[in-house]
Coordinates of C-alpha atoms in Angstrom, one line a residue:
Chain A
G1 CA 0.2 -0.3 -0.1
D2 CA 0.7 3.5 -0.3
S3 CA 3.6 4.4 2.5
V4 CA 5.2 7.7 3.8
T5 CA 8.1 7.8 5.5
Q6 CA 10.1 10.2 7.6
T7 CA 14.3 9.8 8.6
E8 CA 15.0 11.2 11.0
G9 CA 12.6 11.3 14.7
Q10 CA 14.4 14.0 15.9
V11 CA 16.7 17.1 14.3
T12 CA 18.3 20.3 15.9
V13 CA 19.2 23.0 13.8
S14 CA 21.0 26.2 15.6
E15 CA 19.4 29.6 14.8
S16 CA 19.8 31.4 11.5
K17 CA 21.0 28.1 10.4
S18 CA 19.9 25.8 7.3
L19 CA 17.3 22.7 7.3
I20 CA 16.0 19.8 5.8
I21 CA 13.8 17.4 6.9
N22 CA 13.4 14.8 4.4
C23 CA 9.9 13.8 3.7
T24 CA 10.5 9.4 0.4
Y25 CA 7.4 8.2 -0.3
S26 CA 5.5 5.2 -2.0
A27 CA 1.8 4.5 -4.3
T28 CA 1.2 2.3 -5.3
S29 CA -2.1 3.4 -7.1
I30 CA -1.9 4.4 -11.2
G31 CA -1.8 7.8 -10.8
Y32 CA 0.3 10.4 -9.3
P33 CA -0.6 11.5 -5.6
N34 CA -0.3 15.3 -4.3
L35 CA 1.5 15.9 -1.3
F36 CA 1.5 16.8 2.3
W37 CA 3.5 19.0 5.4
Y38 CA 2.1 20.0 7.6
V39 CA 2.6 20.7 11.5
R40 CA 2.2 20.9 14.7
Y41 CA 3.5 24.0 16.8
P42 CA 3.4 23.5 21.1
G43 CA 0.4 23.5 22.5
E44 CA -1.5 23.7 18.4
G45 CA -3.4 21.8 16.0
L46 CA -2.2 20.0 13.1
Q47 CA -2.1 22.7 10.6
L48 CA -1.6 22.5 6.5
L49 CA 1.8 24.0 5.6
L50 CA 2.2 23.8 2.5
K51 CA 1.1 21.5 -0.1
V52 CA 1.8 20.0 -4.4
I53 CA -0.5 18.5 -6.4
T54 CA 1.1 18.5 -9.4
A55 CA 5.1 16.0 -9.9
G56 CA 7.6 18.7 -10.8
Q57 CA 6.3 21.9 -8.7
K58 CA 7.9 24.5 -5.5
G59 CA 5.1 24.5 -2.8
S60 CA 6.6 27.4 0.0
S61 CA 4.6 28.8 2.6
R62 CA 6.9 31.0 5.9
G63 CA 9.9 30.7 4.7
F64 CA 9.4 26.9 3.4
E65 CA 9.9 25.5 0.9
A66 CA 9.2 21.5 -0.4
T67 CA 9.2 19.9 -3.7
Y68 CA 7.8 17.5 -5.8
N69 CA 10.2 14.7 -7.3
K70 CA 8.6 12.4 -8.6
E71 CA 11.7 10.2 -10.4
A72 CA 12.5 9.7 -6.8
T73 CA 9.9 10.0 -5.4
S74 CA 10.8 12.2 -2.8
F75 CA 9.5 16.2 -0.7
H76 CA 11.9 17.1 1.6
L77 CA 11.7 19.5 3.6
Q78 CA 14.1 23.0 3.6
K79 CA 14.1 26.4 4.8
A80 CA 16.7 28.6 4.8
S81 CA 17.5 29.8 7.6
V82 CA 15.6 28.4 10.5
Q83 CA 14.3 30.8 13.9
E84 CA 13.3 29.9 17.2
S85 CA 9.9 30.5 16.1
D86 CA 10.4 27.2 13.5
S87 CA 10.1 24.5 17.1
A88 CA 8.3 22.7 15.8
V89 CA 6.7 18.4 14.9
Y90 CA 6.4 18.1 10.6
Y91 CA 4.8 15.6 9.0
C92 CA 5.2 14.2 5.2
A93 CA 1.6 13.2 4.1
L94 CA -0.3 12.3 0.7
S95 CA -3.3 11.0 -0.6
P96 CA -3.2 8.8 -3.4
H97 CA -4.8 9.9 -6.8
Y98 CA -7.7 7.4 -6.5
N99 CA -8.2 8.4 -2.5
Q100 CA -7.6 12.1 -2.5
G101 CA -9.8 12.1 0.6
K102 CA -7.6 10.8 3.2
L103 CA -4.1 11.4 4.6
I104 CA -1.4 8.5 5.1
F105 CA 1.3 10.3 6.8
G106 CA 5.0 9.8 8.3
Q107 CA 5.4 9.6 11.2
G108 CA 6.9 13.2 12.2
T109 CA 10.4 15.5 12.7
K110 CA 10.9 17.2 15.7
L111 CA 12.6 20.2 15.1
S112 CA 14.3 21.6 18.1
I113 CA 15.7 24.2 17.3
K114 CA 19.4 25.4 19.6
P115 CA 19.3 30.2 20.1
Chain B
N1 CA -15.4 30.5 12.4
A2 CA -14.3 28.1 16.5
G3 CA -12.3 25.6 13.5
V4 CA -13.0 22.0 14.2
I5 CA -14.2 21.6 17.7
Q6 CA -13.9 18.3 19.5
T7 CA -15.4 17.5 22.5
P8 CA -14.3 15.7 25.0
R9 CA -11.3 17.2 24.7
H10 CA -10.2 14.1 27.5
K11 CA -12.0 11.0 28.2
V12 CA -10.7 7.8 30.7
T13 CA -12.8 4.9 30.4
G14 CA -12.1 1.3 32.4
K15 CA -11.9 -1.7 30.1
G16 CA -14.7 -2.5 28.4
Q17 CA -16.4 0.6 28.9
E18 CA -17.8 2.3 25.7
A19 CA -16.6 6.1 24.1
T20 CA -17.5 8.1 22.2
L21 CA -15.7 10.8 20.2
W22 CA -18.1 14.1 18.7
C23 CA -16.6 16.4 16.2
E24 CA -18.0 19.4 15.0
P25 CA -17.1 20.3 11.6
I26 CA -16.0 24.0 9.9
S27 CA -19.5 25.3 9.1
G28 CA -19.5 25.3 5.2
H29 CA -17.5 22.4 5.1
S30 CA -18.7 18.7 3.0
A31 CA -16.1 16.2 4.6
V32 CA -15.4 14.4 7.8
F33 CA -11.9 12.6 8.7
W34 CA -11.2 11.0 11.0
Y35 CA -7.0 9.6 12.4
R36 CA -5.7 8.1 15.5
Q37 CA -2.3 8.8 17.0
T38 CA -0.2 6.4 19.1
I39 CA 4.0 6.8 20.2
V40 CA 4.2 3.4 18.2
Q41 CA 1.5 3.6 14.9
G42 CA 2.1 7.2 14.8
L43 CA -1.6 9.3 13.4
E44 CA -3.7 6.5 10.9
F45 CA -6.2 7.0 9.3
L46 CA -10.4 5.6 10.2
T47 CA -12.6 6.9 8.0
Y48 CA -14.0 9.8 6.0
F49 CA -17.7 11.0 5.1
R50 CA -18.8 13.5 1.8
N51 CA -22.0 15.4 3.1
Q52 CA -23.7 12.5 5.8
A53 CA -22.6 9.9 3.5
P54 CA -19.5 7.3 4.3
I55 CA -16.5 7.1 1.8
D56 CA -13.8 4.7 3.1
D57 CA -13.3 3.7 6.3
S58 CA -10.8 1.3 5.4
G59 CA -9.2 1.7 8.4
M60 CA -11.3 1.6 10.7
P61 CA -10.7 -2.0 13.7
K62 CA -13.1 -4.4 11.9
E63 CA -14.5 -4.6 15.7
R64 CA -15.7 -2.3 18.4
F65 CA -15.2 0.8 16.1
S66 CA -17.8 2.8 14.4
A67 CA -18.5 6.1 12.7
Q68 CA -21.4 8.5 12.1
M69 CA -22.6 11.5 10.5
P70 CA -26.3 12.0 11.2
N71 CA -26.4 15.8 9.7
Q72 CA -23.5 18.4 8.7
S73 CA -22.8 19.4 11.9
H74 CA -21.5 17.0 13.7
S75 CA -19.7 13.3 13.6
T76 CA -18.9 11.1 16.9
L77 CA -17.1 8.5 16.8
K78 CA -18.0 5.0 19.1
I79 CA -15.3 2.3 20.5
Q80 CA -17.5 -0.7 22.5
S81 CA -15.7 -2.7 24.9
T82 CA -13.1 0.2 24.6
Q83 CA -9.1 -2.1 25.1
P84 CA -5.7 0.0 26.9
Q85 CA -4.4 -0.4 23.4
D86 CA -7.5 1.6 21.7
S87 CA -5.4 4.7 24.3
A88 CA -4.9 6.7 21.5
V89 CA -5.2 10.6 20.5
Y90 CA -7.7 11.3 18.3
L91 CA -8.7 13.7 15.8
C92 CA -10.8 15.1 13.8
A93 CA -10.5 17.3 11.0
S94 CA -13.0 18.7 7.7
S95 CA -13.2 20.0 4.8
S96 CA -15.1 22.4 2.4
G97 CA -14.6 20.5 -0.9
T98 CA -10.6 21.2 -1.6
V99 CA -7.3 19.4 -0.5
E100 CA -6.6 21.1 2.9
Q101 CA -8.3 19.6 5.8
Y102 CA -8.9 21.5 8.6
F103 CA -7.7 19.5 12.0
G104 CA -9.0 19.5 15.3
P105 CA -7.4 19.7 19.0
G106 CA -8.0 16.0 19.3
T107 CA -9.2 13.7 22.4
R108 CA -7.9 11.8 24.5
L109 CA -8.9 8.5 25.3
T110 CA -6.8 6.3 28.1
V111 CA -8.3 3.5 28.6
L112 CA -7.1 2.1 32.0

């Protein structure tokens, strides 16, 4: 079945340094899935950070960006310069092409920022 | 806009008891989704409704779990004869028909 893999459970980055959180996916159905990054800030609910529904395109929001790479089946999240307010748990997710309601999530990556 | 409302926020039940979780979607949203989050399994899809009709329940455990959406303003997830392994945070989300889902704060269920 379809799945999403985030290899890092926790990442620590110094403030103002660059960030990359890895995400790869496996989609067994015909057609390309929609890809998402969701974020949970401390004390808050899960919210959409960015989405890309077309293979090859890039999504961006709040200084973060992710490119839908269908050859590598990846959707890594990047930011050039992190801030303390970026501390959160980040989830990569996909919705299958055949069932665009259902979200399949990765395990999540907790981002901590060192001042 | 109050967002997705879930009640109760915390529920403690004894093994074998029934638990009913409530979700009020954002007004005007046509789709409601239920997910479960545990440390071991992560975030798992359970079921979803569109225009109150059940569309996909492929993530629902075959026994003891059921979900309903009797009207457009609320959905319930019922767990009969709760077991310790049912302990989790249950998340409800709603959508207006676009790909974006808006999540509620969740209900933390603890089964003793």
